[in-house]
Short mmCIF file of N, CA and C in Angstrom, two decimals:
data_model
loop_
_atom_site.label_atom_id
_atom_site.label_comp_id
_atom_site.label_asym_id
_atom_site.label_seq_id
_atom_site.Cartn_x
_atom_site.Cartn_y
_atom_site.Cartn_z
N UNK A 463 0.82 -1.20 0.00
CA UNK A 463 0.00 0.00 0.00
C UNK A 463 0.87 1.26 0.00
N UNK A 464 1.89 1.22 1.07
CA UNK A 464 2.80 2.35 0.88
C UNK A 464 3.82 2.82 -0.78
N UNK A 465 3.45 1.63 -0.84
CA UNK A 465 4.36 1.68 -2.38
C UNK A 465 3.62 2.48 -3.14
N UNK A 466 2.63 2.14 -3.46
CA UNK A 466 0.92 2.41 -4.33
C UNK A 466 1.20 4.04 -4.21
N UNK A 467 1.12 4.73 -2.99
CA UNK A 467 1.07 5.72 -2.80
C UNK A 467 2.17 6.39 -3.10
N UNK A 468 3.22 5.95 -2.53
CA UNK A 468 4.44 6.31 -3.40
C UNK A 468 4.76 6.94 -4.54
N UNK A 469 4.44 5.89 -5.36
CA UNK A 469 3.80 5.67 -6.74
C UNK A 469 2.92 6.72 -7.39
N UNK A 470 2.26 7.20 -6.64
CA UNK A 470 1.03 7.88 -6.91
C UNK A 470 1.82 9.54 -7.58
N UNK A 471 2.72 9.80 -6.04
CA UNK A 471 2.92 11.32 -5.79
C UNK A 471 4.19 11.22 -5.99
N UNK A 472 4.70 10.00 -6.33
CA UNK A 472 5.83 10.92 -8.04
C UNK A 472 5.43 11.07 -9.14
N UNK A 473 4.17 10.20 -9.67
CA UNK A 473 3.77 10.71 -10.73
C UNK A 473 3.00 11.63 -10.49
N UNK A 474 2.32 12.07 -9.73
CA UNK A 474 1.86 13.48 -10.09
C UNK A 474 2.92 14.50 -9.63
N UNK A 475 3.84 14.50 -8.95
CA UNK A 475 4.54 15.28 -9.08
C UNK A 475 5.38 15.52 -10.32
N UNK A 476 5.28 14.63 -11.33
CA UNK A 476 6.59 14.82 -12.11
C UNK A 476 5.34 15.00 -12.99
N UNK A 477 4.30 14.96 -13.29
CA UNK A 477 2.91 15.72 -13.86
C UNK A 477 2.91 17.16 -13.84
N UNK A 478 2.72 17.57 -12.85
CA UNK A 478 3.11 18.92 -12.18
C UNK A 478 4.38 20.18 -12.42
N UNK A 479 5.40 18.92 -12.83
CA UNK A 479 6.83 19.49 -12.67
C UNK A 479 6.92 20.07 -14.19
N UNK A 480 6.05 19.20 -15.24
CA UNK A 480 6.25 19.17 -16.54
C UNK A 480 6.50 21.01 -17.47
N UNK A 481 6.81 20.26 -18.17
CA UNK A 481 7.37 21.96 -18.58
C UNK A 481 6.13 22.36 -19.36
N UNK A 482 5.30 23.40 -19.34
CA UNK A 482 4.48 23.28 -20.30
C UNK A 482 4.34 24.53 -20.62
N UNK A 483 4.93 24.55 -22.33
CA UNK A 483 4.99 25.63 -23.10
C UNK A 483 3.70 26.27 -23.81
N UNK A 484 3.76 27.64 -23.58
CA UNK A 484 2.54 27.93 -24.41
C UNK A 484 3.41 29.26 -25.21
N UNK A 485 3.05 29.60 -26.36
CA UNK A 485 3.39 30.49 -27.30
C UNK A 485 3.13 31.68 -26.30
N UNK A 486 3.98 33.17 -26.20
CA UNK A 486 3.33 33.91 -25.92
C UNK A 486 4.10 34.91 -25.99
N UNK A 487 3.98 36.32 -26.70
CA UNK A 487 4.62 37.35 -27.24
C UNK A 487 5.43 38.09 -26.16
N UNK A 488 6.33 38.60 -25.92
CA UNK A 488 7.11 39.74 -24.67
C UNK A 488 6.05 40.63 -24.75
N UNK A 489 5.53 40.75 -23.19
CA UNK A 489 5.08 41.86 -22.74
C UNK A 489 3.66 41.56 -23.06
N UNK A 490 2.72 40.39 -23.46
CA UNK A 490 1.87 39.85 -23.67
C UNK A 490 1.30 39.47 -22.27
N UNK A 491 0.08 39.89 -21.88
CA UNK A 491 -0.68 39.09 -20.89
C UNK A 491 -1.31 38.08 -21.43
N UNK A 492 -1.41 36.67 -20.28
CA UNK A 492 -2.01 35.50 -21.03
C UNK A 492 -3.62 35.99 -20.73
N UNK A 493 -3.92 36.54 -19.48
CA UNK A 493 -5.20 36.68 -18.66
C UNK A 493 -5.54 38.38 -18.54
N UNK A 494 -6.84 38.56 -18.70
CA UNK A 494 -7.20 39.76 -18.43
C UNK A 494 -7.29 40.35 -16.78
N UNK A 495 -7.18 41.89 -17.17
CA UNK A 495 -7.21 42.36 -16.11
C UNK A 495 -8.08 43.04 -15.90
N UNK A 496 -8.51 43.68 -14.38
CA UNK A 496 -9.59 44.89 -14.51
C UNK A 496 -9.22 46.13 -14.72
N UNK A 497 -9.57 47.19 -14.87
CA UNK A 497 -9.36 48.76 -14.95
C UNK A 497 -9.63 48.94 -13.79
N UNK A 498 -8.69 50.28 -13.35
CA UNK A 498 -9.21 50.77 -12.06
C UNK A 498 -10.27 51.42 -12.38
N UNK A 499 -11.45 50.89 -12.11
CA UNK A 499 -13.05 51.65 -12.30
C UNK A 499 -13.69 51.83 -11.30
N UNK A 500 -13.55 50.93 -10.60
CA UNK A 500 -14.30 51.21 -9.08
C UNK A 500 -15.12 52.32 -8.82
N UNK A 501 -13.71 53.29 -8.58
CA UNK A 501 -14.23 54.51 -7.70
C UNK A 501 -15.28 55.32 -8.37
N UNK A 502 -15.62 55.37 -9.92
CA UNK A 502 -15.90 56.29 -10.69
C UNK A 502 -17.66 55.48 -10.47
N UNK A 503 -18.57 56.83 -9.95
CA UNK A 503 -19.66 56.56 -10.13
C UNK A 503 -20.14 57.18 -11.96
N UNK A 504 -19.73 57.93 -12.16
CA UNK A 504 -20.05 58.48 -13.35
C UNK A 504 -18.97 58.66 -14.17
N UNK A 505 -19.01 58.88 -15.75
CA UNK A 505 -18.06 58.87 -16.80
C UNK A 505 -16.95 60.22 -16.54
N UNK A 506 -15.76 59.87 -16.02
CA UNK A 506 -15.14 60.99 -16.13
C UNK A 506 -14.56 61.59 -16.69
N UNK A 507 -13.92 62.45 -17.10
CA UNK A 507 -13.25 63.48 -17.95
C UNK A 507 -11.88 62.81 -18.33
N UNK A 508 -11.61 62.12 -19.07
CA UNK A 508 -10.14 61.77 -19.39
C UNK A 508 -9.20 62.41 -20.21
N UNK A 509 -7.87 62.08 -19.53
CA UNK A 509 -6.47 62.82 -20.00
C UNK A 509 -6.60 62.30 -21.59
N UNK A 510 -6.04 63.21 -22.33
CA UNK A 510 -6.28 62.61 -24.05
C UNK A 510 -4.48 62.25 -23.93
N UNK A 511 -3.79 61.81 -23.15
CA UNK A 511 -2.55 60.86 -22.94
C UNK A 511 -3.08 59.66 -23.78
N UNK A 512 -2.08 59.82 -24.72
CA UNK A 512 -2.59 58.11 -25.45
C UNK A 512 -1.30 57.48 -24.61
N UNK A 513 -2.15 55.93 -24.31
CA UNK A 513 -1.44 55.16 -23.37
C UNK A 513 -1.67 53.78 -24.11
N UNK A 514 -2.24 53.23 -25.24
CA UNK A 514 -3.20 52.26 -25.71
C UNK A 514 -3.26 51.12 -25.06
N UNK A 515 -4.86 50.83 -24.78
CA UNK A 515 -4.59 48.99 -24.03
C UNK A 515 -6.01 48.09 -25.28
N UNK A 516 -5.88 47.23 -25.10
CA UNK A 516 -6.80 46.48 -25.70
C UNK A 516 -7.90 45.82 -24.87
N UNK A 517 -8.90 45.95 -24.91
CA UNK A 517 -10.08 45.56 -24.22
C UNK A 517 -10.69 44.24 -24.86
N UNK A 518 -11.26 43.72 -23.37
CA UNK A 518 -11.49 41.55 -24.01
C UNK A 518 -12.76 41.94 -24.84
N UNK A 519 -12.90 43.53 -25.34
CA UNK A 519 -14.35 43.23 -26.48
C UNK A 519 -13.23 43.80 -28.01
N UNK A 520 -12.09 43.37 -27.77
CA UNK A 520 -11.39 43.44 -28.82
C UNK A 520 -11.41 45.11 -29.53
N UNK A 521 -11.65 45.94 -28.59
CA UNK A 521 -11.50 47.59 -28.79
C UNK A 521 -10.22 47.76 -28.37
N UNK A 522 -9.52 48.72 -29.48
CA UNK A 522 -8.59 49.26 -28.76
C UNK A 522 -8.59 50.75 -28.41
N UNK A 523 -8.69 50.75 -26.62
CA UNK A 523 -9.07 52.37 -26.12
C UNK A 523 -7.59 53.54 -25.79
N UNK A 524 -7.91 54.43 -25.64
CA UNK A 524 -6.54 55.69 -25.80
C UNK A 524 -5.67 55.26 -24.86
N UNK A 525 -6.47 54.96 -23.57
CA UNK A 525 -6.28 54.70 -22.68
C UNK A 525 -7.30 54.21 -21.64
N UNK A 526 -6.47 53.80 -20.00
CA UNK A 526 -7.19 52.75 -19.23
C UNK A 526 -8.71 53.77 -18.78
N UNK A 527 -8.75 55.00 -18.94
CA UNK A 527 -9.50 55.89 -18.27
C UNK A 527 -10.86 55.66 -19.80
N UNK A 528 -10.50 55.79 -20.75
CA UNK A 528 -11.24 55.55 -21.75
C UNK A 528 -12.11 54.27 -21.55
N UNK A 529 -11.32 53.06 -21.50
CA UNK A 529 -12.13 51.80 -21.49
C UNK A 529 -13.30 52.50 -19.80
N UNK A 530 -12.94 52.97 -18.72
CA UNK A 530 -13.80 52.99 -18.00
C UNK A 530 -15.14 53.57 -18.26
N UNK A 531 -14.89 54.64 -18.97
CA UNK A 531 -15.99 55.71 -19.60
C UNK A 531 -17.08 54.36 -20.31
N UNK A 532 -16.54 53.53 -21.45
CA UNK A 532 -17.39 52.73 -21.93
C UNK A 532 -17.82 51.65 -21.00
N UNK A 533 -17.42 51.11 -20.06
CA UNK A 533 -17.44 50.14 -19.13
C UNK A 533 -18.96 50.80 -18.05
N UNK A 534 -19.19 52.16 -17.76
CA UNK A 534 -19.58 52.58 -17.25
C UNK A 534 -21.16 52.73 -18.08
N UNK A 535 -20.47 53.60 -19.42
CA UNK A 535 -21.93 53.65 -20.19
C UNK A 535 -22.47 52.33 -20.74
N UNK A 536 -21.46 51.49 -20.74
CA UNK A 536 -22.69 50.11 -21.02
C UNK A 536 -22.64 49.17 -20.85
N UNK A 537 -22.24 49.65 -19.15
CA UNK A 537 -22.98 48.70 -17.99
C UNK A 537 -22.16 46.66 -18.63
N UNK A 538 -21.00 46.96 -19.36
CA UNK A 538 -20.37 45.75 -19.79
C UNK A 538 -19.30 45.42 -18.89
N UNK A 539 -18.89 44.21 -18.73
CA UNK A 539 -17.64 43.92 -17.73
C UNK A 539 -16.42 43.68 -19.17
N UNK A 540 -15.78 44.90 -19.30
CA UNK A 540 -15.13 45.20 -20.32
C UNK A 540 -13.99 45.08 -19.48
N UNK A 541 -12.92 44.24 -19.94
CA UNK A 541 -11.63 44.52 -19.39
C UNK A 541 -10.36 44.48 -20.20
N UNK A 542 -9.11 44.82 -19.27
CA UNK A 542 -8.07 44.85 -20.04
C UNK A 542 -7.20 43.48 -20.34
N UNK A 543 -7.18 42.98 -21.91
CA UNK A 543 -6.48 42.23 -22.12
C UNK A 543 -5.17 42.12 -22.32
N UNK A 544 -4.58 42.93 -22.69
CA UNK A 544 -3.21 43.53 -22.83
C UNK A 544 -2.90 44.97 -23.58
N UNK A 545 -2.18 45.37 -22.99
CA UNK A 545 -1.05 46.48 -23.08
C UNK A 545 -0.93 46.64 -24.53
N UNK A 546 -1.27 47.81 -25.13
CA UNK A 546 -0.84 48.12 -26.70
C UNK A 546 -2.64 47.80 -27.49
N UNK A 547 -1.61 48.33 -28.49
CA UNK A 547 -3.06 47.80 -29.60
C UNK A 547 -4.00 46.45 -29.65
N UNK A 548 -5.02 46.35 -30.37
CA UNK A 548 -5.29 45.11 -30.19
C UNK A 548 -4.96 44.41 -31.23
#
């Protein structure tokens, strides 16, 4: 029985350990993020600073203050997928 188990949790450890490659560009997020939106009850006035991020509705906004403005007017859980254009 002790063996069995043994057995068990090197193979999943060496499961675990495995190298597992995924394609993915420098400076690429794999996972989205949120905008700081929180605080903003209403659409606020944004810096025209182009900063560009790409939003998971595949928009690309000026900046993170931009995606909030649309996030706000329509009521979408719009977030940031990565940094730059889309």
């Amino acid at each position: 029985m002790a063996m069995h188990l043994w057995i068990v949790t090197l193979t999943l450890a060496a499961f675990l350990a495995m190298d597992r490659e995924v394609p993915v560009s420098a400076g690429e997020h794999l996972f989205s993020r949120l905008p700081i939106c929180e605080h903003m009850a209403e659409p606020p006035k944004c810096p025209q600073t182009p900063k560009p991020i790409c939003g998971t509705n595949g928009v690309t906004y000026k900046n993170e203050c931009h995606l909030c403005v649309t996030r706000i007017k329509t009521r979408n859980d719009i977030q940031i997928m990565k940094d730059g254009k889309c």
